[in-house]
Amino acid sequence: MKIKSKILIIAGSDSSGGAGIQADIKTATCLGSYAMTAITAVTVQNTKGVKSVVPLPPQEIYDQIIHTGKDIRPDAIKIGMLHSPEVIKKVILSLKKLKIKNIILDPVMVAKGGAKLISDDAIQLMKKKLLREVSLITPNIPEAEILTGVKINSKEDMIFAAHKLIQAGASNILIKGGHLEAKKVHDIFVNKEEIEIFNSKRIKTFNTHGTGCTLSTAITSFFSCGKALKKSCELGIKYVNSAILTNPKIGKGNGPINHLNSIELNRFYK
Ligand code: PXL
C-alpha cells in the first residue's frame, strides 16, 4: 500500500501505548497516513493509571511543529493533549505560521483513571482562542459540559451544547455520546447547517483506553485523504468500534483497543 496522506499530530506520549501519541501514530499508519509528531508532554502510565506527567517546554513544542511541518507539509493536523495556556498560545502561533486549514482538535482533559491532563486556565484559553482556529472539535460529554457549562443528559442536551460551541466560534463539532447511559451510543455531528446522529451498538468492555485519541486521529486521517468531514467522522467511528470489538484484552486495568483491525498482512510476510 502506498502512503495516502501526511498528517502532523500534536499530543502527549502515553508509555502504555494505548492512548496519546502512540495511539495516534498507530491509527494514522493503519489507515494509510504518514504520521509526524510534536510531543507536548511525556506521561508515565499503564492501563491502571497515570503515574506522572512531564510537560515539554512550549518553545520546544513550537519548534517541533514548525521544523517538521515546513519540511513535510501536512495535509491535516490533529491536536490532542495541551496542558497549559503557554502551550496553547505557541500552538496557535505555529498553526498561523504553517497556514494549514485542516485541523482536528480533541480537547483532552482527563485520562481514563481520572488524572488531569490540562489546567483550568488552559481550558478557558482553548475555548476563547483555539476553538475558532480548527475545522472540527471532538469533545466527549464531560468535556462538552466543561466547555459549555451545559449539563448533558440526553441527545437534545448534546445538540444544545454543540450549538453553544458554535456560538463560541467552533465550526464543526462531534460530541461523543459514550458517557451517556443509553442502550446505544449516539455520536452527534453538528455545524450551522446540519445535525447528523451516528448510532452504534454499545460494546460491553473495560478495554477502551485511547478511544478518544484514536477516533480523532482516524477522522484526521480520512479527512486528510480528501473525504468530507462528516463522512470522515462516520468512518472514524466505524474504525474505533471495530478496534474496541477486537480489543486484545491485555493489561490489568482499562486495556487498549486494536488499532490493527484495518490491516491484513500481505503474502510476502506470511
Ligand atoms: O485519552 C486521553 C489521553 C490523551 N493523551 C495522553 C493520554 C491520554 C489518556 O490516557 O495519556 C497522553
Tab-separated table of C-alpha atoms and ligand atoms in Angstrom:
chain	number	residue	atom	x	y	z
A	1	MET	CA	0.000	0.000	0.000
A	2	LYS	CA	1.227	3.494	-0.828
A	3	ILE	CA	1.110	6.340	1.685
A	4	LYS	CA	-2.160	8.193	1.073
A	5	SER	CA	-1.569	11.400	3.055
A	6	LYS	CA	0.680	13.103	5.589
A	7	ILE	CA	-0.543	14.231	8.975
A	8	LEU	CA	1.038	16.057	11.896
A	9	ILE	CA	-0.009	15.051	15.409
A	10	ILE	CA	0.430	17.455	18.331
A	11	ALA	CA	-0.128	15.382	21.500
A	12	GLY	CA	1.259	13.779	24.639
A	13	SER	CA	3.077	10.473	24.937
A	14	ASP	CA	1.420	7.502	26.707
A	15	SER	CA	4.085	4.989	27.743
A	16	SER	CA	1.496	2.189	27.781
A	17	GLY	CA	0.965	2.641	24.047
A	18	GLY	CA	-2.838	2.663	24.117
A	19	ALA	CA	-3.606	6.380	24.070
A	20	GLY	CA	-1.817	9.643	23.270
A	21	ILE	CA	0.706	9.947	20.507
A	22	GLN	CA	1.302	6.178	20.384
A	23	ALA	CA	-2.380	5.551	19.599
A	24	ASP	CA	-2.265	8.411	17.097
A	25	ILE	CA	0.732	7.023	15.180
A	26	LYS	CA	-0.763	3.514	15.113
A	27	THR	CA	-4.132	4.811	13.910
A	28	ALA	CA	-2.665	7.037	11.199
A	29	THR	CA	-0.378	4.247	9.995
A	30	CYS	CA	-3.115	1.610	9.953
A	31	LEU	CA	-5.316	3.954	7.911
A	32	GLY	CA	-2.652	4.777	5.324
A	33	SER	CA	-1.330	8.137	6.531
A	34	TYR	CA	2.276	9.125	7.188
A	35	ALA	CA	2.455	10.370	10.803
A	36	MET	CA	4.653	13.217	12.030
A	37	THR	CA	4.611	14.295	15.673
A	38	ALA	CA	5.108	17.211	18.026
A	39	ILE	CA	5.167	15.797	21.557
A	40	THR	CA	3.642	18.090	24.191
A	41	ALA	CA	4.246	16.025	27.337
A	42	VAL	CA	5.555	12.670	28.467
A	43	THR	CA	3.282	10.623	30.719
A	44	VAL	CA	4.326	7.597	32.729
A	45	GLN	CA	1.329	5.283	32.797
A	46	ASN	CA	-0.067	1.826	32.334
A	47	THR	CA	-3.592	0.518	31.878
A	48	LYS	CA	-4.266	1.102	35.596
A	49	GLY	CA	-3.498	4.798	35.633
A	50	VAL	CA	-1.136	7.739	35.207
A	51	LYS	CA	1.951	7.862	37.472
A	52	SER	CA	3.400	11.163	36.294
A	53	VAL	CA	3.184	13.873	33.640
A	54	VAL	CA	6.216	15.846	32.478
A	55	PRO	CA	5.306	18.773	30.187
A	56	LEU	CA	7.698	19.816	27.440
A	57	PRO	CA	8.712	23.492	27.152
A	58	PRO	CA	6.277	25.440	24.888
A	59	GLN	CA	9.109	26.658	22.624
A	60	GLU	CA	10.238	23.065	22.060
A	61	ILE	CA	6.672	22.123	21.041
A	62	TYR	CA	6.516	25.112	18.679
A	63	ASP	CA	9.859	24.137	17.132
A	64	GLN	CA	8.763	20.533	16.536
A	65	ILE	CA	5.659	21.782	14.687
A	66	ILE	CA	7.428	24.385	12.558
A	67	HIS	CA	10.628	22.456	11.820
A	68	THR	CA	8.734	19.322	10.823
A	69	GLY	CA	5.806	20.994	9.081
A	70	LYS	CA	7.928	23.295	6.942
A	71	ASP	CA	9.865	20.356	5.532
A	72	ILE	CA	6.990	17.917	5.008
A	73	ARG	CA	3.755	19.871	4.636
A	74	PRO	CA	0.950	18.019	6.432
A	75	ASP	CA	-2.408	17.550	4.694
A	76	ALA	CA	-4.050	17.814	8.120
A	77	ILE	CA	-3.182	18.306	11.775
A	78	LYS	CA	-4.575	16.528	14.829
A	79	ILE	CA	-4.260	18.191	18.230
A	80	GLY	CA	-4.513	16.215	21.473
A	81	MET	CA	-3.164	16.954	24.948
A	82	LEU	CA	-2.292	20.643	25.537
A	83	HIS	CA	-1.663	21.148	29.229
A	84	SER	CA	-1.089	24.890	29.721
A	85	PRO	CA	-2.072	28.305	28.308
A	86	GLU	CA	1.542	28.854	27.191
A	87	VAL	CA	1.433	25.695	25.089
A	88	ILE	CA	-1.902	26.682	23.548
A	89	LYS	CA	-0.531	30.121	22.645
A	90	LYS	CA	2.512	28.583	20.947
A	91	VAL	CA	0.387	26.029	19.109
A	92	ILE	CA	-1.908	28.776	17.776
A	93	LEU	CA	1.141	30.753	16.659
A	94	SER	CA	2.595	27.737	14.868
A	95	LEU	CA	-0.721	26.934	13.133
A	96	LYS	CA	-0.911	30.513	11.822
A	97	LYS	CA	2.654	30.308	10.573
A	98	LEU	CA	2.166	26.959	8.799
A	99	LYS	CA	-1.176	28.080	7.317
A	100	ILE	CA	-2.714	24.596	7.396
A	101	LYS	CA	-6.510	24.675	7.242
A	102	ASN	CA	-7.478	21.092	8.086
A	103	ILE	CA	-7.215	20.830	11.851
A	104	ILE	CA	-8.980	18.431	14.241
A	105	LEU	CA	-8.964	19.217	17.966
A	106	ASP	CA	-9.561	16.542	20.603
A	107	PRO	CA	-9.990	18.659	23.756
A	108	VAL	CA	-8.250	16.158	26.044
A	109	MET	CA	-8.924	16.908	29.728
A	110	VAL	CA	-8.605	13.791	31.883
A	111	ALA	CA	-7.073	10.339	31.391
A	112	LYS	CA	-9.196	7.228	31.843
A	113	GLY	CA	-8.213	6.780	35.516
A	114	GLY	CA	-9.131	10.409	36.293
A	115	ALA	CA	-5.701	12.089	36.086
A	116	LYS	CA	-5.993	15.700	34.933
A	117	LEU	CA	-4.078	16.415	31.708
A	118	ILE	CA	-4.901	20.136	31.297
A	119	SER	CA	-5.003	23.145	33.628
A	120	ASP	CA	-8.198	25.155	34.219
A	121	ASP	CA	-6.817	28.333	32.644
A	122	ALA	CA	-5.778	26.327	29.577
A	123	ILE	CA	-9.395	25.157	29.192
A	124	GLN	CA	-10.540	28.801	29.194
A	125	LEU	CA	-7.985	29.724	26.534
A	126	MET	CA	-8.916	26.717	24.441
A	127	LYS	CA	-12.494	27.950	24.478
A	128	LYS	CA	-11.635	31.571	23.768
A	129	LYS	CA	-8.875	31.248	21.179
A	130	LEU	CA	-8.275	27.729	19.852
A	131	LEU	CA	-11.848	26.621	19.058
A	132	ARG	CA	-12.153	29.123	16.241
A	133	GLU	CA	-8.887	28.015	14.614
A	134	VAL	CA	-9.877	24.400	13.962
A	135	SER	CA	-12.075	22.552	11.450
A	136	LEU	CA	-13.573	20.118	13.972
A	137	ILE	CA	-13.625	19.635	17.739
A	138	THR	CA	-14.405	16.198	19.218
A	139	PRO	CA	-15.389	16.508	22.904
A	140	ASN	CA	-16.863	13.671	24.939
A	141	ILE	CA	-19.785	14.503	27.250
A	142	PRO	CA	-17.748	15.644	30.318
A	143	GLU	CA	-15.508	17.774	28.059
A	144	ALA	CA	-18.509	19.308	26.300
A	145	GLU	CA	-20.053	20.074	29.713
A	146	ILE	CA	-16.897	21.824	30.908
A	147	LEU	CA	-16.508	23.787	27.660
A	148	THR	CA	-20.141	24.951	27.600
A	149	GLY	CA	-21.442	24.851	31.181
A	150	VAL	CA	-24.384	22.784	29.899
A	151	LYS	CA	-25.353	19.676	31.887
A	152	ILE	CA	-25.831	16.890	29.351
A	153	ASN	CA	-28.309	14.082	29.998
A	154	SER	CA	-29.790	13.466	26.560
A	155	LYS	CA	-29.281	13.734	22.798
A	156	GLU	CA	-31.141	17.069	22.894
A	157	ASP	CA	-28.677	18.372	25.516
A	158	MET	CA	-25.780	17.243	23.315
A	159	ILE	CA	-27.168	19.215	20.374
A	160	PHE	CA	-27.775	22.256	22.598
A	161	ALA	CA	-24.180	22.106	23.867
A	162	ALA	CA	-22.879	21.772	20.304
A	163	HIS	CA	-24.743	24.932	19.320
A	164	LYS	CA	-23.160	26.705	22.293
A	165	LEU	CA	-19.761	25.688	20.925
A	166	ILE	CA	-20.754	27.113	17.524
A	167	GLN	CA	-21.649	30.390	19.276
A	168	ALA	CA	-18.199	30.284	20.895
A	169	GLY	CA	-16.600	30.100	17.432
A	170	ALA	CA	-16.375	26.393	16.581
A	171	SER	CA	-17.324	25.426	13.020
A	172	ASN	CA	-17.946	21.672	13.285
A	173	ILE	CA	-18.487	19.578	16.403
A	174	LEU	CA	-18.635	15.854	17.007
A	175	ILE	CA	-19.939	15.224	20.538
A	176	LYS	CA	-19.244	11.643	21.547
A	177	GLY	CA	-22.085	10.009	23.449
A	178	GLY	CA	-20.274	7.083	25.084
A	179	HIS	CA	-20.643	8.552	28.592
A	180	LEU	CA	-24.441	8.826	28.388
A	181	GLU	CA	-26.365	5.953	29.900
A	182	ALA	CA	-28.264	4.646	26.902
A	183	LYS	CA	-28.573	1.290	25.195
A	184	LYS	CA	-26.956	2.631	22.037
A	185	VAL	CA	-24.115	5.109	21.665
A	186	HIS	CA	-25.105	8.290	19.863
A	187	ASP	CA	-22.284	10.437	18.490
A	188	ILE	CA	-23.626	13.701	17.100
A	189	PHE	CA	-22.078	15.802	14.322
A	190	VAL	CA	-23.263	19.419	14.294
A	191	ASN	CA	-22.497	22.545	12.304
A	192	LYS	CA	-24.508	25.636	11.344
A	193	GLU	CA	-26.337	23.794	8.577
A	194	GLU	CA	-26.776	20.249	9.786
A	195	ILE	CA	-27.142	17.727	12.577
A	196	GLU	CA	-26.252	14.088	11.989
A	197	ILE	CA	-26.584	11.372	14.596
A	198	PHE	CA	-24.365	8.290	14.267
A	199	ASN	CA	-25.822	5.344	16.191
A	200	SER	CA	-23.584	2.470	17.300
A	201	LYS	CA	-24.112	-0.662	19.343
A	202	ARG	CA	-22.692	-0.263	22.851
A	203	ILE	CA	-19.871	-2.751	23.358
A	204	LYS	CA	-19.577	-4.007	26.962
A	205	THR	CA	-15.878	-3.883	27.903
A	206	PHE	CA	-13.440	-2.042	30.172
A	207	ASN	CA	-10.882	-2.068	27.373
A	208	THR	CA	-11.480	1.360	25.897
A	209	HIS	CA	-8.206	3.099	26.758
A	210	GLY	CA	-7.328	5.505	23.951
A	211	THR	CA	-10.658	5.535	22.119
A	212	GLY	CA	-10.806	9.369	22.042
A	213	CYS	CA	-7.285	9.768	20.689
A	214	THR	CA	-7.889	7.007	18.170
A	215	LEU	CA	-11.168	8.460	16.923
A	216	SER	CA	-9.836	11.990	16.403
A	217	THR	CA	-6.787	10.697	14.554
A	218	ALA	CA	-8.861	8.326	12.428
A	219	ILE	CA	-11.060	11.289	11.438
A	220	THR	CA	-7.935	13.348	10.684
A	221	SER	CA	-6.570	10.567	8.535
A	222	PHE	CA	-9.738	10.162	6.451
A	223	PHE	CA	-10.135	13.948	6.185
A	224	SER	CA	-6.508	14.356	5.081
A	225	CYS	CA	-7.196	11.916	2.240
A	226	GLY	CA	-9.919	14.206	0.868
A	227	LYS	CA	-13.049	12.706	2.438
A	228	ALA	CA	-15.695	15.168	3.678
A	229	LEU	CA	-15.654	15.937	7.392
A	230	LYS	CA	-18.981	14.233	8.171
A	231	LYS	CA	-18.011	11.126	6.205
A	232	SER	CA	-14.626	11.124	7.987
A	233	CYS	CA	-16.477	11.091	11.328
A	234	GLU	CA	-18.661	8.188	10.191
A	235	LEU	CA	-15.630	6.165	9.069
A	236	GLY	CA	-13.642	7.094	12.189
A	237	ILE	CA	-16.460	5.812	14.421
A	238	LYS	CA	-16.554	2.591	12.390
A	239	TYR	CA	-12.784	2.118	12.855
A	240	VAL	CA	-12.966	2.708	16.638
A	241	ASN	CA	-15.946	0.362	17.066
A	242	SER	CA	-14.095	-2.365	15.231
A	243	ALA	CA	-10.971	-1.667	17.342
A	244	ILE	CA	-12.997	-1.992	20.573
A	245	LEU	CA	-14.750	-5.131	19.373
A	246	THR	CA	-11.429	-6.873	18.629
A	247	ASN	CA	-9.522	-5.444	21.629
A	248	PRO	CA	-6.578	-7.646	22.623
A	249	LYS	CA	-7.554	-7.953	26.329
A	250	ILE	CA	-4.137	-7.028	27.682
A	251	GLY	CA	-3.119	-5.130	30.815
A	252	LYS	CA	-4.556	-5.299	34.318
A	253	GLY	CA	-6.762	-2.195	34.075
A	254	ASN	CA	-8.539	-0.433	31.200
A	255	GLY	CA	-6.807	-2.142	28.308
A	256	PRO	CA	-6.069	-0.776	24.846
A	257	ILE	CA	-8.062	-1.283	21.655
A	258	ASN	CA	-6.967	-2.991	18.446
A	259	HIS	CA	-5.513	-0.417	16.059
A	260	LEU	CA	-4.542	-3.181	13.653
A	261	ASN	CA	-8.166	-4.023	12.826
A	262	SER	CA	-7.864	-2.397	9.398
A	263	ILE	CA	-4.712	-4.299	8.395
A	264	GLU	CA	-4.136	-7.582	6.650
A	265	LEU	CA	-0.525	-8.679	6.140
A	266	ASN	CA	0.198	-9.462	2.511
A	267	ARG	CA	1.574	-12.742	1.251
A	268	PHE	CA	5.225	-11.632	1.490
A	269	TYR	CA	5.011	-11.636	5.279
A	270	LYS	CA	3.270	-14.946	5.818
B	1	PXL	O1	-7.224	9.701	26.142
B	1	PXL	C1	-6.706	10.914	26.524
B	1	PXL	C2	-5.211	10.966	26.563
B	1	PXL	C3	-4.562	11.846	25.762
B	1	PXL	N1	-3.230	11.985	25.764
B	1	PXL	C4	-2.464	11.253	26.570
B	1	PXL	C5	-3.058	10.329	27.413
B	1	PXL	C6	-4.461	10.173	27.415
B	1	PXL	C7	-5.095	9.200	28.278
B	1	PXL	O2	-4.501	8.422	28.949
B	1	PXL	O3	-2.281	9.590	28.201
B	1	PXL	C8	-1.004	11.431	26.560
